[in-house]
Tab-separated table of C-alpha atoms and ligand atoms in Angstrom:
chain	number	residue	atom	x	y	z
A	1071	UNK	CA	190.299	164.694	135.275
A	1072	UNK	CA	193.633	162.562	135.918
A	1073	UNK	CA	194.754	162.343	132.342
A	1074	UNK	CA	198.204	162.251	133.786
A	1075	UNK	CA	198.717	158.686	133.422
A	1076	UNK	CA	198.132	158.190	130.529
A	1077	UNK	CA	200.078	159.558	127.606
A	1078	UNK	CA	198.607	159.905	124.122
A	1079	UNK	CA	200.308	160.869	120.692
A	1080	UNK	CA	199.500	163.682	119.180
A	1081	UNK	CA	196.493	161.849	116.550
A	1082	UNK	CA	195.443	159.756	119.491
A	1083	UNK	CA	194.510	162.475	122.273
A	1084	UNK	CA	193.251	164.586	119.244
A	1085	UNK	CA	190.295	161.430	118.802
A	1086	UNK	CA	190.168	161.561	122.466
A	1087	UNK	CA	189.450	165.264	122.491
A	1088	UNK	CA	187.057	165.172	119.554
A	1089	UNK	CA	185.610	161.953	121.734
A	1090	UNK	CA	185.087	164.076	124.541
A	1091	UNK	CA	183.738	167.385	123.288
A	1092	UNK	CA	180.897	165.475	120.982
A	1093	UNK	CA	179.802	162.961	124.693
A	1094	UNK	CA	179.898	166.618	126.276
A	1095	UNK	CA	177.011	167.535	123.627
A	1096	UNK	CA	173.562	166.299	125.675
A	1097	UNK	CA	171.730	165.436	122.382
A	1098	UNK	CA	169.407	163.268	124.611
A	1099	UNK	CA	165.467	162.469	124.200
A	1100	UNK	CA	163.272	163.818	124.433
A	1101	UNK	CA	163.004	167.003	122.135
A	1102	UNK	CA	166.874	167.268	121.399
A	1103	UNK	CA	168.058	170.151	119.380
A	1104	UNK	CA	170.998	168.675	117.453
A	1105	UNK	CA	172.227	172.022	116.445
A	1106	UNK	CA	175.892	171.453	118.531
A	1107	UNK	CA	175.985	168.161	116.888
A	1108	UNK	CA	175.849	169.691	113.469
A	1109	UNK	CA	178.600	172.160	114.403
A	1110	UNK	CA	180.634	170.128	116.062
A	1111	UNK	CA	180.316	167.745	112.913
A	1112	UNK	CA	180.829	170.452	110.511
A	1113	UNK	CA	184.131	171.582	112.407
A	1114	UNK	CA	185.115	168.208	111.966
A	1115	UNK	CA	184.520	167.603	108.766
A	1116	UNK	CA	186.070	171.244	107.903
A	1117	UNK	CA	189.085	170.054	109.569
A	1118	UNK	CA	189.053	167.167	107.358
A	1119	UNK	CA	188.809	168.999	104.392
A	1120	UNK	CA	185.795	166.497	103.432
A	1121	UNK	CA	182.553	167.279	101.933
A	1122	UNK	CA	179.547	168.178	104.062
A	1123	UNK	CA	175.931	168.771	104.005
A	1124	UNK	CA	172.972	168.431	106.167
A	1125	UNK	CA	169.417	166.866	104.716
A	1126	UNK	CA	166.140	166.871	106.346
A	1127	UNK	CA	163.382	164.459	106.051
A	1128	UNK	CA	161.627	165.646	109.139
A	1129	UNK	CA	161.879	169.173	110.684
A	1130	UNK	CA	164.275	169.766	113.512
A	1131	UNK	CA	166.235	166.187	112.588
A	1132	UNK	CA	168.998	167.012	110.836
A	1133	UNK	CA	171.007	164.213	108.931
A	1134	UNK	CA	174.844	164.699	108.725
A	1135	UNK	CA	176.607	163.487	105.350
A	1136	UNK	CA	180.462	164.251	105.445
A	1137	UNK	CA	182.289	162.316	102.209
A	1138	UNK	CA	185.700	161.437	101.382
A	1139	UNK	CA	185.719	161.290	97.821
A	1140	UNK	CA	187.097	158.026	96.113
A	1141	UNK	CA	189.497	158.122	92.936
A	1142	UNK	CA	186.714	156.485	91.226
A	1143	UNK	CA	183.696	157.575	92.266
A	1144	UNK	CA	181.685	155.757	89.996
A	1145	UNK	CA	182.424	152.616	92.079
A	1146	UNK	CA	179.675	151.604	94.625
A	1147	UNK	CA	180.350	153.816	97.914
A	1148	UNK	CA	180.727	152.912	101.800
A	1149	UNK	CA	178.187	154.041	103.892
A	1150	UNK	CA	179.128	154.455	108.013
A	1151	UNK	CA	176.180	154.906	109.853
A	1152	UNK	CA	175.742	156.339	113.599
A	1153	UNK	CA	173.149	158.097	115.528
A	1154	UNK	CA	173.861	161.042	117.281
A	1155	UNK	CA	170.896	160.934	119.868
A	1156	UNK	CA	171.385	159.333	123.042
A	1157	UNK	CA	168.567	158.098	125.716
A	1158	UNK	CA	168.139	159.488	128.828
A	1159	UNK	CA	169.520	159.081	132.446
A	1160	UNK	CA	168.856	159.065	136.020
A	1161	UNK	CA	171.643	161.340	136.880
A	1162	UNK	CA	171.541	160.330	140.261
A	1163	UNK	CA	172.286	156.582	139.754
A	1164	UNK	CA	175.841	157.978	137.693
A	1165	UNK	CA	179.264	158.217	139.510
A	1166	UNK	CA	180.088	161.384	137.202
A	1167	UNK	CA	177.819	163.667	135.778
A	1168	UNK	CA	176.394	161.678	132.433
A	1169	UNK	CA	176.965	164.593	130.147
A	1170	UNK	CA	180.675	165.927	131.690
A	1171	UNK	CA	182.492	163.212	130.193
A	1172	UNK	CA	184.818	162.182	132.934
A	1173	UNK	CA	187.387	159.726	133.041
A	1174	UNK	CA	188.449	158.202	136.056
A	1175	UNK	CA	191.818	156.823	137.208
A	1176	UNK	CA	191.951	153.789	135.032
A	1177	UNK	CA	191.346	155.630	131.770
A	1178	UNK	CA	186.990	154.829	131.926
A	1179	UNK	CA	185.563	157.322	130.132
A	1180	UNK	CA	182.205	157.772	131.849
A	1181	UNK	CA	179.226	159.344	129.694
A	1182	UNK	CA	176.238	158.630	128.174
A	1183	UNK	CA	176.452	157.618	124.537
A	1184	UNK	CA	179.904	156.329	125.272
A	1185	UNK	CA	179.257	153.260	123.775
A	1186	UNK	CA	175.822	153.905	121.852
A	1187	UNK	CA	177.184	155.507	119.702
A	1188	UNK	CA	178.994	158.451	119.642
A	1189	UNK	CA	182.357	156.186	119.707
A	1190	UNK	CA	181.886	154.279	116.744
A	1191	UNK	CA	180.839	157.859	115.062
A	1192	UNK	CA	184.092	159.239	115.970
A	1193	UNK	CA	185.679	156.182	115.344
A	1194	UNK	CA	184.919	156.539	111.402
A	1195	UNK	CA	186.118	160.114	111.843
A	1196	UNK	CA	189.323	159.144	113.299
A	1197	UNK	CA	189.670	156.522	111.012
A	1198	UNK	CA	189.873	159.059	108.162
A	1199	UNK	CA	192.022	160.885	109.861
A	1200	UNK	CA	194.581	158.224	109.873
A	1201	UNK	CA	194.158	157.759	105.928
A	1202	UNK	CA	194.949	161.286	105.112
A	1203	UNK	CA	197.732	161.192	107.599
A	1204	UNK	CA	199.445	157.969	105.602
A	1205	UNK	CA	198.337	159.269	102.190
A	1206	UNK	CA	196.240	156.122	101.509
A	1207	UNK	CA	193.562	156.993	98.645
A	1208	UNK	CA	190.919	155.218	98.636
A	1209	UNK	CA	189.200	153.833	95.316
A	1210	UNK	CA	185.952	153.681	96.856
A	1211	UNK	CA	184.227	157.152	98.356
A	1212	UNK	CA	183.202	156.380	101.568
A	1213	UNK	CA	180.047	158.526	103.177
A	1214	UNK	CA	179.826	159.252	106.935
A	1215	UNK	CA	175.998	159.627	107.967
A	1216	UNK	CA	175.107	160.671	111.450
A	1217	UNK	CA	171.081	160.401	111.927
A	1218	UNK	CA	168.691	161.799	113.952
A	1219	UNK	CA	165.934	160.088	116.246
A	1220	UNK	CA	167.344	156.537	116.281
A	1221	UNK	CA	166.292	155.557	119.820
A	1222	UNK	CA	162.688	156.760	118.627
A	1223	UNK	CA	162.933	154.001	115.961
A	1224	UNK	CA	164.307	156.175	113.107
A	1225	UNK	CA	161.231	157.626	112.547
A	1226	UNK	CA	162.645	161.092	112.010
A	1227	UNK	CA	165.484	159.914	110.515
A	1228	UNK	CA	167.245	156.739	108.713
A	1229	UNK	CA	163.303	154.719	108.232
A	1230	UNK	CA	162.864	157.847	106.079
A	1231	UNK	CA	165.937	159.060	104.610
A	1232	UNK	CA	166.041	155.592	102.972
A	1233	UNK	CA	163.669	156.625	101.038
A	1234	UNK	CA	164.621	159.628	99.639
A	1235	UNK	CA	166.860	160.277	95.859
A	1236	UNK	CA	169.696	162.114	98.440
A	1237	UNK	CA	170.356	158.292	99.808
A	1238	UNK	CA	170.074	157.106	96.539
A	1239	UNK	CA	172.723	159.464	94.552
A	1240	UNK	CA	174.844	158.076	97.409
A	1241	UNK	CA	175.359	155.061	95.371
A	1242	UNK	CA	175.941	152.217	98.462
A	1243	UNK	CA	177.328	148.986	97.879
A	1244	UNK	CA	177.665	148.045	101.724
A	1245	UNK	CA	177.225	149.566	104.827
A	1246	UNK	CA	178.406	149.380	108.811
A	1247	UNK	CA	176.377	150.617	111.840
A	1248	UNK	CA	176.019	149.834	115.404
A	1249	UNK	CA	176.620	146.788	116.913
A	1250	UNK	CA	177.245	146.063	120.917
A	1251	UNK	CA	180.607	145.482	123.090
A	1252	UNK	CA	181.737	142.263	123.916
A	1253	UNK	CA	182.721	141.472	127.440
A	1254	UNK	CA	185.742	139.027	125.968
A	1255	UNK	CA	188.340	139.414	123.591
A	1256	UNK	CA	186.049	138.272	120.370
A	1257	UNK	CA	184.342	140.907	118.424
A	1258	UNK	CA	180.529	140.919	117.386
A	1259	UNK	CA	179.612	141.316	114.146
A	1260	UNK	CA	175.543	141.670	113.672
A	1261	UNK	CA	174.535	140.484	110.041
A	1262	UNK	CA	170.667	140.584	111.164
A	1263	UNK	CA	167.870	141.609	113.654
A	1264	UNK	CA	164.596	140.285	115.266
A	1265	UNK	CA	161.761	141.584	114.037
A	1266	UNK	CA	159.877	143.625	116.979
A	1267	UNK	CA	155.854	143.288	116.969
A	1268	UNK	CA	154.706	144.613	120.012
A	1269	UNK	CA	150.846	144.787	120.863
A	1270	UNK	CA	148.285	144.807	122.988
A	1271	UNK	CA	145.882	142.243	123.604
A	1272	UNK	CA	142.105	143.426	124.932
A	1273	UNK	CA	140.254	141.275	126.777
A	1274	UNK	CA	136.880	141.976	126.884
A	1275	UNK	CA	133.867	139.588	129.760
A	1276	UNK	CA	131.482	139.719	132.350
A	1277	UNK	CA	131.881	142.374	134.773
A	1278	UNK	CA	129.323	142.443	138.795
A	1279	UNK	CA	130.478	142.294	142.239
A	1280	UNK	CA	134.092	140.714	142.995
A	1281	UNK	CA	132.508	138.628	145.820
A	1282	UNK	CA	130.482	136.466	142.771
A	1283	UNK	CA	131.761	133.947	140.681
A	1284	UNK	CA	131.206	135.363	137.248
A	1285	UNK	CA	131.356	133.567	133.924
A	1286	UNK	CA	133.683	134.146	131.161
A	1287	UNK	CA	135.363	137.292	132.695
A	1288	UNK	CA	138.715	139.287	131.127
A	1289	UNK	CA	141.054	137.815	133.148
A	1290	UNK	CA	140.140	134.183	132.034
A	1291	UNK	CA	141.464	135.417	128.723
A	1292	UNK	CA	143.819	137.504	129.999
A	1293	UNK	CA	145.293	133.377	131.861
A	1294	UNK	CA	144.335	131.419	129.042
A	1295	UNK	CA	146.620	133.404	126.740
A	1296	UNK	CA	149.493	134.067	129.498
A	1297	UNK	CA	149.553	130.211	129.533
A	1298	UNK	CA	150.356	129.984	125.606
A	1299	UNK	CA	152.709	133.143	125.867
A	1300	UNK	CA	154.714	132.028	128.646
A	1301	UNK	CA	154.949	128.117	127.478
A	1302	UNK	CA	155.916	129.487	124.276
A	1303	UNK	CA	158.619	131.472	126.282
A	1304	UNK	CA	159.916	128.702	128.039
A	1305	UNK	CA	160.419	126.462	125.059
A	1306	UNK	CA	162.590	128.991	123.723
A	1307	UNK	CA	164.217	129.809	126.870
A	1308	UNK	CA	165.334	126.293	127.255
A	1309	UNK	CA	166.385	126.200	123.436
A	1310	UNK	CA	168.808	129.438	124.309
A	1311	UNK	CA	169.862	127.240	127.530
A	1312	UNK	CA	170.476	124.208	125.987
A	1313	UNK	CA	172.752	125.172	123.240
A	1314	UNK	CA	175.627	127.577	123.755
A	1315	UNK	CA	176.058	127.728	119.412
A	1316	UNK	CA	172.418	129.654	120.209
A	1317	UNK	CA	172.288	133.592	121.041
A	1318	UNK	CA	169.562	135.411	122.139
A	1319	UNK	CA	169.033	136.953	118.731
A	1320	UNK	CA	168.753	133.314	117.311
A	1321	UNK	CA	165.475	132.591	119.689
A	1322	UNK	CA	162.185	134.503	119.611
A	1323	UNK	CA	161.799	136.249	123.272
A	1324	UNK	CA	158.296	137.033	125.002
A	1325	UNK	CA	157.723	139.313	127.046
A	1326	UNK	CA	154.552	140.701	128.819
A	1327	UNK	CA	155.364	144.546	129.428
A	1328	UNK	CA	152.311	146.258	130.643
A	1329	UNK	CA	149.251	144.582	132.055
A	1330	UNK	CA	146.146	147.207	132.300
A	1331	UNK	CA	142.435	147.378	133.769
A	1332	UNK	CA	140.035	147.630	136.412
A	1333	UNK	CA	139.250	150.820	138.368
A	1334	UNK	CA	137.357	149.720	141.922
A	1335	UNK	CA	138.796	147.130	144.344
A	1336	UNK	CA	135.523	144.966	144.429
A	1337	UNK	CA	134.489	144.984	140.815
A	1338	UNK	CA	135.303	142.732	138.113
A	1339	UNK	CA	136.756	144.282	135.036
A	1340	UNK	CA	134.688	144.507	132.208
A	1341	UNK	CA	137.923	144.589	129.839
A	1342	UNK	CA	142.183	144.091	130.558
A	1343	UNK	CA	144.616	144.920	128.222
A	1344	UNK	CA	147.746	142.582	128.028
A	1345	UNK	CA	150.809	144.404	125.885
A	1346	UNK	CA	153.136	141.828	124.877
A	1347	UNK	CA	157.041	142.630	123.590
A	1348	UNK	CA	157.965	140.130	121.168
A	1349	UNK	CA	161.051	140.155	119.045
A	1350	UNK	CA	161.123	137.350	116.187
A	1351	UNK	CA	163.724	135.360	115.450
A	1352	UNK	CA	164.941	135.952	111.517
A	1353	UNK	CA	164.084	132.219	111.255
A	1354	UNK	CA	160.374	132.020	111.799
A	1355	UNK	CA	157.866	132.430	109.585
A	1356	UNK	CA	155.879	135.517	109.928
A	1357	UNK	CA	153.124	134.358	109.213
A	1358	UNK	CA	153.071	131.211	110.849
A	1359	UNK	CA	153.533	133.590	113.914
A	1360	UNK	CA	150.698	135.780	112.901
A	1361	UNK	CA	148.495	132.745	112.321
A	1362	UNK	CA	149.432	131.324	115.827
A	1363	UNK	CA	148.555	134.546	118.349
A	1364	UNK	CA	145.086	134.720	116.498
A	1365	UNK	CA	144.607	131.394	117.039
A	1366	UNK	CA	145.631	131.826	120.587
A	1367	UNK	CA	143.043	134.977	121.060
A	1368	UNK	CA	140.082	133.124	119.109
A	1369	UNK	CA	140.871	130.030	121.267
A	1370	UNK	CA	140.938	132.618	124.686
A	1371	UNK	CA	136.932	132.968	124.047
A	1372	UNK	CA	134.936	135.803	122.470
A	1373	UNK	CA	135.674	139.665	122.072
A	1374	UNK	CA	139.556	139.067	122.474
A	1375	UNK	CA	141.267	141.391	119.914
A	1376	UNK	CA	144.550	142.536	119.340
A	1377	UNK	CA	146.165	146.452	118.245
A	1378	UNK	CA	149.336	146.178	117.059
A	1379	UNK	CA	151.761	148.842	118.401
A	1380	UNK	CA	154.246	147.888	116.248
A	1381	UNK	CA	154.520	145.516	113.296
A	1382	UNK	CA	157.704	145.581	111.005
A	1383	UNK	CA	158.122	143.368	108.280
A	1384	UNK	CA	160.492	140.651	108.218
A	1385	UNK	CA	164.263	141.800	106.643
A	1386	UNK	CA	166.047	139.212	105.193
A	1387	UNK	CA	169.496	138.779	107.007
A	1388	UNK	CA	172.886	140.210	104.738
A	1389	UNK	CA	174.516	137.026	103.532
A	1390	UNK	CA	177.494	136.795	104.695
A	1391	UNK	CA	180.189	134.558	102.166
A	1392	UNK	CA	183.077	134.736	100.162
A	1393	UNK	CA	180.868	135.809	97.088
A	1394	UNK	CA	180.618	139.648	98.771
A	1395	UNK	CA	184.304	141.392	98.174
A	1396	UNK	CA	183.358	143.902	100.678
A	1397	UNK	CA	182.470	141.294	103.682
A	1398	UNK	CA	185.961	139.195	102.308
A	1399	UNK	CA	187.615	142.852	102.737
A	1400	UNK	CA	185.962	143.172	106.118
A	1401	UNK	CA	186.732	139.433	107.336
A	1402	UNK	CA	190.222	139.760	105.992
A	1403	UNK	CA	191.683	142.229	108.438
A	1404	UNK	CA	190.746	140.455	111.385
A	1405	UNK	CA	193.100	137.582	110.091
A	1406	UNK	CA	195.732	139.587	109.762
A	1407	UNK	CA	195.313	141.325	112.668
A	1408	UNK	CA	194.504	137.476	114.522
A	1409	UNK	CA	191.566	139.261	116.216
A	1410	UNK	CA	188.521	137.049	116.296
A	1411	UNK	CA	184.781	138.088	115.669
A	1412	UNK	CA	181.639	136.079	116.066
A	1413	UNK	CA	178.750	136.452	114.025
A	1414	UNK	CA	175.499	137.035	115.349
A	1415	UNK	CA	171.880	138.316	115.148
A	1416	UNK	CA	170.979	141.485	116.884
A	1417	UNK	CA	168.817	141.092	119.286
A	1418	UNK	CA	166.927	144.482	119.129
A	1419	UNK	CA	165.802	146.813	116.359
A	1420	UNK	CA	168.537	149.267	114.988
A	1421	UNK	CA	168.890	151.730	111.871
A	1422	UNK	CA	170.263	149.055	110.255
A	1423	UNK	CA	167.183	147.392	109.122
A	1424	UNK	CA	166.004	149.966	107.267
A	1425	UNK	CA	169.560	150.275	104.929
A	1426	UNK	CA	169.415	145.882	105.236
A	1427	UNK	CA	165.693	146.392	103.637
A	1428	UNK	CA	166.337	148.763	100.522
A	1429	UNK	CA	168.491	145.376	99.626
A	1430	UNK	CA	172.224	146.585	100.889
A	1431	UNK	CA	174.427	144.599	102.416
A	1432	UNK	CA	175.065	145.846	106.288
A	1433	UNK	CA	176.273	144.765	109.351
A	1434	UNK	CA	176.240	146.096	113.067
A	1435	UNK	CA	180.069	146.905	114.661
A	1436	UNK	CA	180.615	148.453	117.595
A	1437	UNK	CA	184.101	146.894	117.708
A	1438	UNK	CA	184.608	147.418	122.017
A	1439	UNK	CA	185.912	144.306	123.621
A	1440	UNK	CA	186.655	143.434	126.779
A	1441	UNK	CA	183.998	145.648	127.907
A	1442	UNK	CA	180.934	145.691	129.593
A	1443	UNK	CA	177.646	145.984	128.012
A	1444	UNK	CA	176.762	149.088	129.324
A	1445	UNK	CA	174.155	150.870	126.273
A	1446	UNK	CA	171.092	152.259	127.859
A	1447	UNK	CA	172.506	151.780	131.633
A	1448	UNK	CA	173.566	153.908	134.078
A	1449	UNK	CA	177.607	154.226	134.483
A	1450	UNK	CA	178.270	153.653	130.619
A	1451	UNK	CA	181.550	153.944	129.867
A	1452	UNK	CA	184.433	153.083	127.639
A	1453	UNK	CA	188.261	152.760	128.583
A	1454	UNK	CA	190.635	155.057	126.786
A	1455	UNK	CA	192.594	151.955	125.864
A	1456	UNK	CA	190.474	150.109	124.092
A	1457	UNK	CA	189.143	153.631	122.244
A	1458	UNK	CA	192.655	153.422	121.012
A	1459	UNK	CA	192.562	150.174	119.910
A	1460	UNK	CA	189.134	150.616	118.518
A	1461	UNK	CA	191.608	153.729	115.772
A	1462	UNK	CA	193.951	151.025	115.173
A	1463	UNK	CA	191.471	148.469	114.032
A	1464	UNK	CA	189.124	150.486	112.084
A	1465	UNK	CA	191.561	152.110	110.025
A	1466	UNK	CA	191.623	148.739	108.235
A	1467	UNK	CA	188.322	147.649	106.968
A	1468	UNK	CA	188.359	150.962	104.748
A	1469	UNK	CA	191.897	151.142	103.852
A	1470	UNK	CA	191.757	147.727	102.851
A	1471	UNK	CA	188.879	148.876	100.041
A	1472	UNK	CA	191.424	150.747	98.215
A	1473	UNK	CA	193.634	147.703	97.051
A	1474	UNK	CA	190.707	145.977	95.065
B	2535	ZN	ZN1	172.430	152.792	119.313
């Protein structure tokens, strides 16, 4: 490793060190055991001197609450939220090991979960650290949750710890989580998601001898309904196109993911199976949506039926204005700092939703700039730099809590 060049303070290669050790930790699907997460948590928050426990809705999927106590705890709380699970890799597309952590000779820390998330986890850490160290107090207690299982959907973790009276005696007024890098100098800041439905559409017809012309056979159903898809998916592909206020999260994308059927070359297939990925823009009507593909199927001909793979419910977007004092707090220190953010919709499912659904107030921040979007790909990374600049900004947002 050529650390050489650069040179750290003392606090700053300590969150570079923490940064390391906790990428080092392969808490990747499937099957992870997250028991070096929890120690390597629990060290942290013992060096800290904060509060710590570990709940479990689900065996095996251990959530993380370390808590810096407020001066008036009676006050609503902060919740920062990160996952500690990472997805897998194909080792042999990475320049450096995924799980070794490496950083190369302009300071790119290369490693999976480098920017999703174990950087914004340590980030909050850090960012404590750097209260303590200038004595701020904060009014406000602030709670540091690191969940289990949320590239699985949060099943085994934050969709069910929600639920539960521990996340309620936790008292939250507002929460952050994940957001995504930005490849400029302008921050994203996620106030909302799609909603994912994903399904599969059967088509059942005529099946005989591929040499015939039979009637009413799957794959005219399986055409008639690509047609409406895909049209569908090109009027909102050229809505995305034509206006650069749009992002993807504000358009509702199509996709068909898996198309299955047939077992003999020379026989038509009694029944295909279309899976379609959809994720819905927070400004259509679910409904309307709902009322639209059944349409669509009854209109593709007889014995045309859909399973749902997944379904969530619509969750209303966090309203972002000057009538919340914790998104004024949070909007504030960009200003001073004369850092600029953009506000968008996320355009995939995170924890988020399920803390946005119980009815408080979150947003998704990552806050990596200049960067490339590298979550989920091979060679993610993250330059020491801008992990420094990430401790310098974040210390802010929080600090700021304790003057109101
Ligand atoms: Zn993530």
């Amino acid at each position: 490793m050529s650390k050489n060049h650069f040179h750290f303070n003392e606090i700053d290669q300590e969150a570079i060190n923490n940064f390391l050790e906790y990428l080092r930790i392969p808490s990747v699907h499937p099957n992870i055991n997250y028991d070096a997460c929890v120690q390597f948590l629990q060290n942290q928050a013992e060096r800290l001197n904060l509060q710590y426990r570990v709940h479990y809705c689900k065996p095996k999927n251990p959530i993380v609450i370390i808590s810096l106590i407020g001066s008036d705890p009676t006050l609503k709380s902060i919740l920062l939220n990160s996952h500690m699970d990472v997805v897998p890799v194909f080792e042999d597309k990475w320049l450096y090991k995924p799980f070794d952590a490496r950083m190369d000779e302009q300071g790119n820390i290369y490693a999976r979960g480098t920017q999703d998330m174990k950087s914004v986890g340590i980030q909050y850490l850090e960012a404590v650290r750097r209260l303590q160290r200038d004595n701020i107090v904060l009014r406000r207690t602030i709670h540091l949750s690191f969940v289990p299982d949320e590239e699985h959907g949060g099943k085994l973790g934050m969709r069910e710890f929600v639920k539960t009276d521990e996340f309620k005696k936790l008292n939250i007024g507002f929460a952050l989580d994940e957001g995504l890098a930005s490849i400029d100098n302008t921050f994203k800041v996620f106030y909302g998601e799609r909603t994912c439905w994903r399904f599969h559409i059967h088509c059942v017809g005529g099946t005989g001898h591929a040499s015939l012309l039979v009637n009413d056979i799957a794959s005219d159903k399986v055409r008639y309904l690509l047609d409406k898809f895909y049209n569908f998916r090109n009027v909102e592909r050229k809505r995305l196109e034509n206006d650069n206020k749009l992002t993807i999260g504000d358009v509702t994308s199509i996709n068909l993911t898996m198309l299955d059927g047939g077992n003999q070359l020379n026989v038509i297939p009694n029944e295909l199976i279309m899976t379609i990925d959809s994720r819905i823009a927070p400004t259509t009507n679910l409904q309307e949506w709902e009322d639209t593909i059944m349409r669509w199927c009854k209109e593709a001909g007889k014995d045309t039926f859909i399973v749902y793979d997944q379904k969530h419910p619509q969750v209303p977007v966090t309203n972002l204005d000057d009538s919340s004092p914790y998104w004024v707090a949070f909007k504030n220190v960009f200003r001073k700092l004369d850092r600029h953010m953009k506000m968008e919709i996320f355009p995939a499912g995170t924890d988020c939703r399920y803390i946005r659904a119980t009815g408080i107030p979150a947003i998704g921040f990552s806050p990596i700039c200049n960067t490339p979007v590298l979550l989920h790909d091979h060679n993610e990374y993250l330059n020491v730099k801008e992990k420094k600049r990430i401790h310098k900004l974040s210390t802010f947002p929080i600090a700021n809590e304790s003057v109101r």
